[in-house]
Short mmCIF file of C-alpha atoms (C1' of nucleotides) in Angstrom, two decimals:
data_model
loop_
_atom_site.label_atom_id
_atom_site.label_comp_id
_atom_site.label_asym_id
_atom_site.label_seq_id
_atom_site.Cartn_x
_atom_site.Cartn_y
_atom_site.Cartn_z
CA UNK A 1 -20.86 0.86 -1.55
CA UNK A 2 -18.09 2.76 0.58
CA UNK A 3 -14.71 0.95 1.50
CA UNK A 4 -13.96 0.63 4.78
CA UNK A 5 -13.10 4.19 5.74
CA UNK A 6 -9.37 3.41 6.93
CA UNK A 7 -6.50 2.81 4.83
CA UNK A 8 -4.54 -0.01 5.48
CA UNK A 9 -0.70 1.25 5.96
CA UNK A 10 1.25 0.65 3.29
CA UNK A 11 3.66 -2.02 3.57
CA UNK A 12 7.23 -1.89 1.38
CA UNK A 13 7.04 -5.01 -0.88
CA UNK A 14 10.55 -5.22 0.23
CA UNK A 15 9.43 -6.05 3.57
CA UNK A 16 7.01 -8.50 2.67
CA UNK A 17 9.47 -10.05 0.13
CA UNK A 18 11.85 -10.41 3.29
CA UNK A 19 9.38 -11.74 5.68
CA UNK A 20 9.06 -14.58 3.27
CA UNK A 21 12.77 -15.04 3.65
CA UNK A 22 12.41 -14.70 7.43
CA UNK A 23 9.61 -17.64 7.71
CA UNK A 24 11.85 -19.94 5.94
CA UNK A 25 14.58 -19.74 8.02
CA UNK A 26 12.67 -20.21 11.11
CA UNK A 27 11.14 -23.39 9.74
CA UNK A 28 14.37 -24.58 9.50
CA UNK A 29 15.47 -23.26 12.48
CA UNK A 30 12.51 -24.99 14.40
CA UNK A 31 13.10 -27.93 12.66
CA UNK A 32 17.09 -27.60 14.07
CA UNK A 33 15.98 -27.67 17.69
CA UNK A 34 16.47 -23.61 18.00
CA UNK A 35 14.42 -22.32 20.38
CA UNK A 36 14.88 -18.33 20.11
CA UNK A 37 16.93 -16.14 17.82
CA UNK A 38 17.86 -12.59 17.93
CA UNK A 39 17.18 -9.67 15.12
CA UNK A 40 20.95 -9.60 14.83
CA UNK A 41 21.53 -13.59 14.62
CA UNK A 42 18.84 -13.48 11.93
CA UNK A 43 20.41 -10.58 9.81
CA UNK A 44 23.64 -11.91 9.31
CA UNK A 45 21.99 -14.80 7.53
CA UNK A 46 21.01 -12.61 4.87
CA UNK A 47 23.35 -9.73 5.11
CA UNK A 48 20.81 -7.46 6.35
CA UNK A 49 20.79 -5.13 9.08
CA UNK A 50 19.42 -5.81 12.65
CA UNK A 51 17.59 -2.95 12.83
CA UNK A 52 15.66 -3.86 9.58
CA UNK A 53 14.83 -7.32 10.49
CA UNK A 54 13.06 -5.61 13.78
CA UNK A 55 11.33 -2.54 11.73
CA UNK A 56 9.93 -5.32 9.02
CA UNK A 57 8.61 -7.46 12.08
CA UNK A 58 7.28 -3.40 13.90
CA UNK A 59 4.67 -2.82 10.99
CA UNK A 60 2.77 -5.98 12.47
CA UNK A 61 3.20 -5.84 15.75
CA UNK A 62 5.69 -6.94 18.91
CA UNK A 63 6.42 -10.19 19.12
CA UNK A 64 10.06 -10.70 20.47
CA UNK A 65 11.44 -10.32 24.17
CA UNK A 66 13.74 -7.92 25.35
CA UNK A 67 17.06 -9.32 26.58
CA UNK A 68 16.01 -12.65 24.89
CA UNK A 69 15.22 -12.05 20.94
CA UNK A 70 12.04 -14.26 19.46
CA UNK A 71 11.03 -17.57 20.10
CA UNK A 72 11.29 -19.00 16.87
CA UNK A 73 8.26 -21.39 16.91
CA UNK A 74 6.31 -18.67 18.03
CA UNK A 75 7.58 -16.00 15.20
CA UNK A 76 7.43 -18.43 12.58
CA UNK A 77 3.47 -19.03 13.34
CA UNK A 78 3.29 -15.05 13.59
CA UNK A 79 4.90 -15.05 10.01
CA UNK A 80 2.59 -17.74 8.21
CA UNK A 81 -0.63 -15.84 9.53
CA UNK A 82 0.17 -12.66 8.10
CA UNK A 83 1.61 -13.83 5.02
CA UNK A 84 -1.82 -16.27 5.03
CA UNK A 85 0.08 -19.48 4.58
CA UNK A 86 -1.90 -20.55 7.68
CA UNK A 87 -4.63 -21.48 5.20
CA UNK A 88 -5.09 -23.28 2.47
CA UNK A 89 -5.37 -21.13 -0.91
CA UNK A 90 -7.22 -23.12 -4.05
CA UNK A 91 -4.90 -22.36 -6.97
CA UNK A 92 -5.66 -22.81 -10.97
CA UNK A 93 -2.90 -23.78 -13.25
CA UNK A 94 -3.72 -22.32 -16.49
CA UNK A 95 -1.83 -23.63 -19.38
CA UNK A 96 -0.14 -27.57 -19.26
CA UNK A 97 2.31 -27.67 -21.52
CA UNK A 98 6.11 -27.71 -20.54
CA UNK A 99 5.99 -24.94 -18.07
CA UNK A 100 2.64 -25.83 -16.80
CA UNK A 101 3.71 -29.13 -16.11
CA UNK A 102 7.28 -28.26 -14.80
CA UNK A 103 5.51 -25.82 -12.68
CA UNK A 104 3.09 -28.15 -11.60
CA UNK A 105 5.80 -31.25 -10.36
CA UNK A 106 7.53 -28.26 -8.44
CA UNK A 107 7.76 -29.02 -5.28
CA UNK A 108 7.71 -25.83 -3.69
CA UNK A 109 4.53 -25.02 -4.00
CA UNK A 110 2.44 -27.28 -2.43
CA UNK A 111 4.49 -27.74 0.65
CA UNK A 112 3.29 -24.09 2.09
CA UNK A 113 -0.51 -24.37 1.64
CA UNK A 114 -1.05 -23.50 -2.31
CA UNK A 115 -2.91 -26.43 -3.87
CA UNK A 116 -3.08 -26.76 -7.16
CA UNK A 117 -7.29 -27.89 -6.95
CA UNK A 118 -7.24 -27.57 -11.06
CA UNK A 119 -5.41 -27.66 -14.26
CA UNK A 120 -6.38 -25.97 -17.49
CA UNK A 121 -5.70 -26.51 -21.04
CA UNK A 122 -6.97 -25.66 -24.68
CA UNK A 123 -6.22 -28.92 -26.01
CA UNK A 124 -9.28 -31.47 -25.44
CA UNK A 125 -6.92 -34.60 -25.75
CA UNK A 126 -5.10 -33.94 -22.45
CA UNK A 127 -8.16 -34.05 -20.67
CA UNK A 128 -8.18 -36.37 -17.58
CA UNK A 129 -5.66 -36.12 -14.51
CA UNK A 130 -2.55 -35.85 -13.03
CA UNK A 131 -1.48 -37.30 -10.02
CA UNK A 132 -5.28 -36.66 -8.91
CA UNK A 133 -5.49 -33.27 -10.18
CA UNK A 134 -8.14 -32.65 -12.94
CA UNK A 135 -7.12 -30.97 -15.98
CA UNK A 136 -10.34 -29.74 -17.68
CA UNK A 137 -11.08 -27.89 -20.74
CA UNK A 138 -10.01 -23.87 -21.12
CA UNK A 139 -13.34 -23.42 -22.55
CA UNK A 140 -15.02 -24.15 -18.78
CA UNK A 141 -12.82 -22.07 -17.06
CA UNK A 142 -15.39 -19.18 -15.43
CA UNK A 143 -17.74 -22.36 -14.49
CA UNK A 144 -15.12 -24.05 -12.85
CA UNK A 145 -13.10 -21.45 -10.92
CA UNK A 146 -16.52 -20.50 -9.92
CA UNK A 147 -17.23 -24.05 -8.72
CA UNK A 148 -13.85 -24.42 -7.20
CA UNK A 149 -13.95 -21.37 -5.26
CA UNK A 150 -10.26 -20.79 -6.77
CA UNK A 151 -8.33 -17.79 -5.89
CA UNK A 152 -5.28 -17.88 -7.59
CA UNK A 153 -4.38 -18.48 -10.91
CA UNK A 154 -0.81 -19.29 -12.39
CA UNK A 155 -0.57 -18.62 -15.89
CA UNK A 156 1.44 -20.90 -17.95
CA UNK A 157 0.08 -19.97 -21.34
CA UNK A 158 1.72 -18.91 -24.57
CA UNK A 159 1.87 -15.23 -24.49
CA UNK A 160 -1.28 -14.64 -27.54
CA UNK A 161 -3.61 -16.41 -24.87
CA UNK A 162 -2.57 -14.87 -21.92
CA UNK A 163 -4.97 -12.25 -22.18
CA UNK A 164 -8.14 -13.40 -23.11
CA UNK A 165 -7.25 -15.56 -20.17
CA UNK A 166 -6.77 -13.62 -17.80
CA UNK A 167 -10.20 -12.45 -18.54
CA UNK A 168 -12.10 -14.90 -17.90
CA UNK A 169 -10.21 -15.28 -14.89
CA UNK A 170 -11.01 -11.90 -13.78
CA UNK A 171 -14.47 -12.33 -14.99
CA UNK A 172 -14.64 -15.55 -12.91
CA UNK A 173 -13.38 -13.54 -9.57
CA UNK A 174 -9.60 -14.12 -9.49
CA UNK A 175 -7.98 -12.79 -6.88
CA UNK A 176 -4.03 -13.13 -8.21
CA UNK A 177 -2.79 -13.96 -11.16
CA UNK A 178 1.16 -15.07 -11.20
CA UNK A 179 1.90 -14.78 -14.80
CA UNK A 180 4.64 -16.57 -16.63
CA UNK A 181 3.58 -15.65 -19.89
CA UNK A 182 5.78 -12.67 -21.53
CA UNK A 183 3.16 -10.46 -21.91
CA UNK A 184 1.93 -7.31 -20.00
CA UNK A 185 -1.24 -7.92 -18.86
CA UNK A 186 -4.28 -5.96 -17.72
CA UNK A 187 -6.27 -6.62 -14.87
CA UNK A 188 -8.41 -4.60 -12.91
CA UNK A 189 -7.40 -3.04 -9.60
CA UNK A 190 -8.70 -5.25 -7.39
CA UNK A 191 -6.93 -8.34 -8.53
CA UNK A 192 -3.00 -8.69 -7.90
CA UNK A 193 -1.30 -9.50 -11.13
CA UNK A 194 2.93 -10.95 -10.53
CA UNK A 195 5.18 -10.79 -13.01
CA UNK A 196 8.09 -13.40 -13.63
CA UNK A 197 9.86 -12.05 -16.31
CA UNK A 198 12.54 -14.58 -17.39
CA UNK A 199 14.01 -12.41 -19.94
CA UNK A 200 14.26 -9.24 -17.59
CA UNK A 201 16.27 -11.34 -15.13
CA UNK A 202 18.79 -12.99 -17.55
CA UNK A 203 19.19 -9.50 -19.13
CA UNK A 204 20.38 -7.94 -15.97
CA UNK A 205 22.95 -10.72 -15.52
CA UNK A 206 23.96 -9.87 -18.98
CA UNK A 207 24.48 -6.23 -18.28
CA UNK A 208 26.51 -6.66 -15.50
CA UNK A 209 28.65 -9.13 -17.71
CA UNK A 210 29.04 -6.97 -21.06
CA UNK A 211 29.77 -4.16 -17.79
CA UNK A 212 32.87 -5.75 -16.32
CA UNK A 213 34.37 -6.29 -19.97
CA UNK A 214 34.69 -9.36 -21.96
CA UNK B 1 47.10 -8.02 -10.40
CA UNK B 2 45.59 -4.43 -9.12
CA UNK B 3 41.94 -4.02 -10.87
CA UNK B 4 41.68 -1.29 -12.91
CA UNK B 5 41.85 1.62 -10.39
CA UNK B 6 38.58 3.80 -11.12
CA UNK B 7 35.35 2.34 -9.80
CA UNK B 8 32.35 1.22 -12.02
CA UNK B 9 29.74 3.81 -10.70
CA UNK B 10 26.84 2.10 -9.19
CA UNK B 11 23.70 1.24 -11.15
CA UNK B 12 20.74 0.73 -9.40
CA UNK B 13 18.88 -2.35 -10.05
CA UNK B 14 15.72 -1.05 -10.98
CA UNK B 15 17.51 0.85 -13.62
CA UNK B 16 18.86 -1.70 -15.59
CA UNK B 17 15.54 -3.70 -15.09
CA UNK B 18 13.73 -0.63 -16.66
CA UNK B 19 16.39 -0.18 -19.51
CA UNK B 20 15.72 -3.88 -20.09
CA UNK B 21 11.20 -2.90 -20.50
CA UNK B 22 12.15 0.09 -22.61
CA UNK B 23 13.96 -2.04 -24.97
CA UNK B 24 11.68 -4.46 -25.82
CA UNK B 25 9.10 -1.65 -26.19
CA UNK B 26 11.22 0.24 -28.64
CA UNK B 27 11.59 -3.23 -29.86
CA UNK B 28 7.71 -3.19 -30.62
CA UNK B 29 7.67 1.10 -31.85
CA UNK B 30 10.57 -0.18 -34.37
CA UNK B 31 8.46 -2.94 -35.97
CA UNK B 32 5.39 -0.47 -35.37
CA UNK B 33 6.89 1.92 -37.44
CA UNK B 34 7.41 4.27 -35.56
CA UNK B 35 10.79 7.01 -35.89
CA UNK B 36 10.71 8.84 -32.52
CA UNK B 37 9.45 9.06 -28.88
CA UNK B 38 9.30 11.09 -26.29
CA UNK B 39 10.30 10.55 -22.52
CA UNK B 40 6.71 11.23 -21.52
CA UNK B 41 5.07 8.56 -24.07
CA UNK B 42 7.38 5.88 -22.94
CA UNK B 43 6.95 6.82 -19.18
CA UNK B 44 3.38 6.45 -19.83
CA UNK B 45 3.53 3.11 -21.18
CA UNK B 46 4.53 1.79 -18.18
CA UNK B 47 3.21 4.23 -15.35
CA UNK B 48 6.73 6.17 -14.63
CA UNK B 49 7.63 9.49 -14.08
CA UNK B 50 8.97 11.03 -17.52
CA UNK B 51 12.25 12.25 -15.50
CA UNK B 52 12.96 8.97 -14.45
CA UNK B 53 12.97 7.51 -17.96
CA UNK B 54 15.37 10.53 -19.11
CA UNK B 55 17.51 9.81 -15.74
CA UNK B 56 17.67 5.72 -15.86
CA UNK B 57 19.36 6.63 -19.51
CA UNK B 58 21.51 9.80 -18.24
CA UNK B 59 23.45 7.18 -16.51
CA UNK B 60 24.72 5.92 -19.32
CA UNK B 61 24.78 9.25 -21.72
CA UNK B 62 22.96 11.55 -23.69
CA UNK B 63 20.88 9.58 -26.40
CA UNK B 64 17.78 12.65 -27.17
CA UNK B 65 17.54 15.14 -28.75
CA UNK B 66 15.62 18.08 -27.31
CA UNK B 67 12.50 19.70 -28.72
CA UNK B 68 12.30 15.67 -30.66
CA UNK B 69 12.71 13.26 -28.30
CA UNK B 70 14.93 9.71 -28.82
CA UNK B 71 14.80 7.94 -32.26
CA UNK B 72 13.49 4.78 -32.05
CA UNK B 73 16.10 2.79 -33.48
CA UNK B 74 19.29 4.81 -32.24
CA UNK B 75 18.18 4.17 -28.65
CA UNK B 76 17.29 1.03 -29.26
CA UNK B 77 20.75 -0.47 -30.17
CA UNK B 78 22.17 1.81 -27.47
CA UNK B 79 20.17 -0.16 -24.99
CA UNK B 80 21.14 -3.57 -26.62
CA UNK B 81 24.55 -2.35 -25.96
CA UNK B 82 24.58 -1.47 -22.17
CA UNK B 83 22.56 -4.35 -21.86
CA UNK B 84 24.95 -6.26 -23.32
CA UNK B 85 22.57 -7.61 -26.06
CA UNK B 86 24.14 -6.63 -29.20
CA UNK B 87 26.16 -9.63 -28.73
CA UNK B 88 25.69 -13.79 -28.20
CA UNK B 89 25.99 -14.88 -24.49
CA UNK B 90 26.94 -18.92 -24.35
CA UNK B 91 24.61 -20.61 -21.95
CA UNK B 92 24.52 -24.17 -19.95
CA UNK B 93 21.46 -25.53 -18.98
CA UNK B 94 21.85 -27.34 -15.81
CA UNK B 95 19.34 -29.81 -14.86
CA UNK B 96 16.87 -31.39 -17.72
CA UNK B 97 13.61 -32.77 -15.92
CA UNK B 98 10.57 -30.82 -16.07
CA UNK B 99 11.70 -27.60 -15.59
CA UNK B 100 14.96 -27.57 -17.60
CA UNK B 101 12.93 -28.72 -20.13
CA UNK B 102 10.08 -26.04 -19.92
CA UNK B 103 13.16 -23.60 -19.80
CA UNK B 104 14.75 -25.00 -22.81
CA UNK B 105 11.91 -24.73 -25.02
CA UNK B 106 10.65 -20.78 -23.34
CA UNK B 107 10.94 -18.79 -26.23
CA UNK B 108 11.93 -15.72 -24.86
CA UNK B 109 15.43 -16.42 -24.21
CA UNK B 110 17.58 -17.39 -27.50
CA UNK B 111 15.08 -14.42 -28.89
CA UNK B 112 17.42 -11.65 -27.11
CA UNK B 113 20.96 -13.45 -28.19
CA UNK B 114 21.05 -16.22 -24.79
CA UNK B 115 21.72 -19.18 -26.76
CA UNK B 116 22.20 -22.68 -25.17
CA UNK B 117 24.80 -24.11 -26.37
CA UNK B 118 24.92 -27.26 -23.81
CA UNK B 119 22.51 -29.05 -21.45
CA UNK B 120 23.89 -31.35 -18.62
CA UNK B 121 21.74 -34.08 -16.73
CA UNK B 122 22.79 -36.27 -14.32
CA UNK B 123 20.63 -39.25 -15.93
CA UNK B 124 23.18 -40.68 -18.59
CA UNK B 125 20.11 -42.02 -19.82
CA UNK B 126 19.11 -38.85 -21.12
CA UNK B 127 22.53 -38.24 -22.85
CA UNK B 128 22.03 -37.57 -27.03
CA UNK B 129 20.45 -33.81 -28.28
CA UNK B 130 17.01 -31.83 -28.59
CA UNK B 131 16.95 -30.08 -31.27
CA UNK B 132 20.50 -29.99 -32.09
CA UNK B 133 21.21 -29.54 -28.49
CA UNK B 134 24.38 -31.66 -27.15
CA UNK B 135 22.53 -33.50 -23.61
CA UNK B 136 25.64 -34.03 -21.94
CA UNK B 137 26.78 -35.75 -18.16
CA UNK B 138 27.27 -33.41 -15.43
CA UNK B 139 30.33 -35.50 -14.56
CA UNK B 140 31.74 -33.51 -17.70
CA UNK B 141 30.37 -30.38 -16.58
CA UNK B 142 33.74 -28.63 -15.99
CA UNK B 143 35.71 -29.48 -18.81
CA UNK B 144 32.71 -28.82 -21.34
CA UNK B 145 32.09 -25.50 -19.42
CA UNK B 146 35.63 -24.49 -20.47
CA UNK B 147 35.89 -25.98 -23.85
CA UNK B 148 32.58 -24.50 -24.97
CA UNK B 149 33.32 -20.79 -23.35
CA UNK B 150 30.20 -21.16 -21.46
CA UNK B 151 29.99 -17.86 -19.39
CA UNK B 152 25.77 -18.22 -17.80
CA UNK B 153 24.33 -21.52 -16.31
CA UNK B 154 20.81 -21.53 -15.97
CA UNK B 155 20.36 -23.55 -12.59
CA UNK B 156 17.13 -26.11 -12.79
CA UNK B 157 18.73 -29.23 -10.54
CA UNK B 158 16.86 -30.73 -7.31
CA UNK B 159 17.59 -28.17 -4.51
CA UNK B 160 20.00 -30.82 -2.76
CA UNK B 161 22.34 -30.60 -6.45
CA UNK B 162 22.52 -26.87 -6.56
CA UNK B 163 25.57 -26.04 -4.67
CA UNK B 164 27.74 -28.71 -5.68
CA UNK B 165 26.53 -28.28 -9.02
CA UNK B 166 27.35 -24.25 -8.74
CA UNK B 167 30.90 -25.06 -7.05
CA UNK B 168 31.75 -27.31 -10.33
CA UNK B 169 30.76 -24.50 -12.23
CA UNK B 170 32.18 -21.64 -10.30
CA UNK B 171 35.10 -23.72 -10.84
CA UNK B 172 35.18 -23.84 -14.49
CA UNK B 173 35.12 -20.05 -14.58
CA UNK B 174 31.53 -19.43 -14.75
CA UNK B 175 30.30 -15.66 -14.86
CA UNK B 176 26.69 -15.56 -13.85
CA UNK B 177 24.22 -17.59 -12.54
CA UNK B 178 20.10 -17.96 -12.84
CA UNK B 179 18.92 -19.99 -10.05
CA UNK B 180 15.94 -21.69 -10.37
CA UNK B 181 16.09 -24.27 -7.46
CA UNK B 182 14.68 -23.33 -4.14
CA UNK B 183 18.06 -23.31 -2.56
CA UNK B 184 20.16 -20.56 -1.15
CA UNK B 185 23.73 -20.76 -3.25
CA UNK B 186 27.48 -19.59 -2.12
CA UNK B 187 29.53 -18.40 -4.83
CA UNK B 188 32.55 -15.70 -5.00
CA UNK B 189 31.77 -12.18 -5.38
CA UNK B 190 32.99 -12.04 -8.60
CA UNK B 191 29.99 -14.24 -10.01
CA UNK B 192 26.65 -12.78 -10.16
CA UNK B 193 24.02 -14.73 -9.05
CA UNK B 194 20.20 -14.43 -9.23
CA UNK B 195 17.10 -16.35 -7.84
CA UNK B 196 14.42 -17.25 -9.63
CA UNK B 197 12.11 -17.81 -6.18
CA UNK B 198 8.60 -18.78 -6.93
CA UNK B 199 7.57 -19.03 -3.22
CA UNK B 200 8.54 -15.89 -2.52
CA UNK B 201 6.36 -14.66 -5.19
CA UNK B 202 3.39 -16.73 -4.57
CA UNK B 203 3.76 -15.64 -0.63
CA UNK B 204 3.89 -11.68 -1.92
CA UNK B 205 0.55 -12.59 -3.56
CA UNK B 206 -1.03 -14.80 -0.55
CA UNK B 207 0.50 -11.88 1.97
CA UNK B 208 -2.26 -9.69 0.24
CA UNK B 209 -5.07 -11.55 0.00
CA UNK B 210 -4.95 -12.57 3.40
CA UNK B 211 -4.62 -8.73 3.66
CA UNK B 212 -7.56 -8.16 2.32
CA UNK B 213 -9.77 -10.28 4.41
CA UNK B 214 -11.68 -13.30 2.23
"C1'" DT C 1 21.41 -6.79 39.58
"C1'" DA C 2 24.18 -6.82 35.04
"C1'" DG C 3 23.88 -8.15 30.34
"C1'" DA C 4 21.33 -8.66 26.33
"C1'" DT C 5 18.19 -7.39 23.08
"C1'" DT C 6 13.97 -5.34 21.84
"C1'" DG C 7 10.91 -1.50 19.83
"C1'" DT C 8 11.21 2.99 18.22
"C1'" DT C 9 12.89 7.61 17.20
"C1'" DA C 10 16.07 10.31 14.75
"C1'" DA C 11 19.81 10.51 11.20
"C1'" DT C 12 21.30 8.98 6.88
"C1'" DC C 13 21.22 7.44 2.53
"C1'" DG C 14 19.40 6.64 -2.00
"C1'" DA C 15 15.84 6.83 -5.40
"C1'" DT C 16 12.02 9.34 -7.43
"C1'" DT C 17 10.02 13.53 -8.98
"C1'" DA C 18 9.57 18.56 -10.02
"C1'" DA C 19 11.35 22.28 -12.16
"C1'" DC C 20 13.81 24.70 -15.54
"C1'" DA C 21 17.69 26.47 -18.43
"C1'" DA C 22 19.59 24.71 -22.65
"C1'" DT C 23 18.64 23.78 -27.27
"C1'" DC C 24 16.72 21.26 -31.23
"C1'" DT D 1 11.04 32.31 -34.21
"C1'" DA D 2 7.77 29.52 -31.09
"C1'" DG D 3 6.98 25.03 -29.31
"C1'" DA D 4 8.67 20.88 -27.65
"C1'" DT D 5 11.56 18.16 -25.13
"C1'" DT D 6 15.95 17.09 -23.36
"C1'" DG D 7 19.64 16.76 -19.58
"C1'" DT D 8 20.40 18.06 -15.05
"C1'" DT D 9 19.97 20.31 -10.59
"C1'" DA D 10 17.39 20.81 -6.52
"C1'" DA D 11 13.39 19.20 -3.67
"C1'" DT D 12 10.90 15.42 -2.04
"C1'" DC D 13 9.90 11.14 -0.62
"C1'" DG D 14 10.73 6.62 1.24
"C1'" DA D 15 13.66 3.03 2.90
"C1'" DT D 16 17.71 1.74 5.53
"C1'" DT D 17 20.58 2.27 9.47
"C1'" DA D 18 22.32 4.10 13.96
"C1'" DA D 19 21.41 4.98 18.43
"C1'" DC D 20 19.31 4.38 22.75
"C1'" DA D 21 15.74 4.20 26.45
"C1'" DA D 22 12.83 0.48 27.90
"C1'" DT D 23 12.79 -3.89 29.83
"C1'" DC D 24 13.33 -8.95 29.96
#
DNA sequence: TAGATTGTTAATCGATTAACAATC
DNA sequence: TAGATTGTTAATCGATTAACAATC
């Protein structure tokens, strides 16, 4: 029943956060014809500091050249494997109304290995399909994520449901939840529970606003 | 033309962010019933350290009393204030396919005093109202933006429309933006700007699964 | 080789937490 | 008054940045 013995170091969510940054630009970089970039070159797109792009890169391991920087095909593929979008993750969207289904046509997603493999709703009469993608009934959710082998769920649900939900989910052996829904969820340890809270992002802008008078 | 000559001192972001949590749960205690409450019980609600709830607020000024604790409704509309909630905030909402749309009808927002007062599309097809909502061209963006006092956009336009979309609007005196498309924007210092960037969240949760081996 | 740029250590900065005198 | 809890200072922790030897 023990864990593995060793911890894994602790990585800054900053630093993740930034590697996803990172990755993009080095798609698009690849995808310009650049063949190598240095820490500093890739900083100053983002106003960061050279010496942070290299120490986000250090907790994983070495992967540039001295005298040269990083070859940016080769940095990018680093990138994707340890942020594991060099797989394929089966994702659930849980809840089809107007977010659900904005969230669903968003592009985004898709393009960097998240596939949306099934759609959930309460109401019967939108059973059927989208685009190819089943939407089945809320009430066979544990049998299905099951079935699926799905590992992430996005929760697009009115904030009442959200909870029972995410139970199931959990009970169904979720991995992540991202959770739309304004609600504070529980979820045991194990599973990784995101937050986008639309109201705590609009209310900073606001503060700085009302801040700097009228 | 010289600013007013003291400096604003600096707020860290994840204080106003927590302000923003603490109000809506003295939100909740005030319908709940409830008179007072003690750094410690609302540090606890949310897993923080009871001297960082009393120092996010010492920012701003003294709002307990010792030996009690804060009054519910007295901090409350404090917060509002500094948060710039205790008054209405005019909002465009830029971009009505399937995520404008799923925006315009979240809840949350009109809840805390962010009413939309305009919607633009490019589609003059989709020109009329929802729900007493003016659906108007985004070749009028500018001039409405002025006329109506707009001060936030809320971005959701195809990533290739966001920047020209935020120059009109920087143009027509815009304050603050909330970026929803997956595009990095340009605007002047003076106007705050904020992504909304689902990939990066999804690849925060993917980074630690993949972490976690299967 | 000379120039450039990494990986990493040490210094700095900023945010969180502990501790406690002030005081309701 | 005794007990509770604030506001604030000082200690700690963690993240960012500067500096530089290693090396392509």
């Amino acid at each position: 029943m023990a864990r593995s013995s060793y911890r894994l170091p602790k990585i800054p969510e900053m630093t993740i956060r930034r590697l996803s940054v990172y990755t993009r630009c080095l798609l698009q970089l690849e995808e310009d014809g650049v063949k190598t970039i240095s820490s500093q070159d890739l900083a100053e797109r983002f106003n960061l500091n050279s010496a942070q792009v290299r120490k986000d890169l250090a907790y994983f391991g070495q992967f540039g050249v001295r005298g040269i920087g990083y070859y940016v095909s080769g940095l990018k593929a680093e990138l994707q494997k340890i942020l594991g979008l060099d797989r394929e993750w089966s994702v659930a969207l849980v809840g089809f109304g107007n977010l659900g289904s904005a969230l669903f046509h968003y592009k985004g997603f898709g393009r960097q290995g998240f596939k949306i493999v099934a759609i959930f709703d309460e109401d019967p009469s939108k059973a059927g399909a989208v685009d190819g993608t089943p939407i089945l009934s809320t009430r066979d959710l544990a049998r299905e994520v099951r079935a699926r082998g799905i590992q992430i769920a996005i929760l697009a649900v009115p904030p009442e449901a959200a909870q029972p939900v995410t139970d199931l989910l959990v009970g169904a052996g979720i991995r992540a939840v991202l959770n739309f829904a304004p609600a504070r969820l529980r979820v045991p340890r194990e599973v990784r529970l995101k937050n986008v809270d639309l109201s705590i992002e609009l209310e900073t802008l606001s503060f700085y606003l009302a801040r700097s008078g009228r």
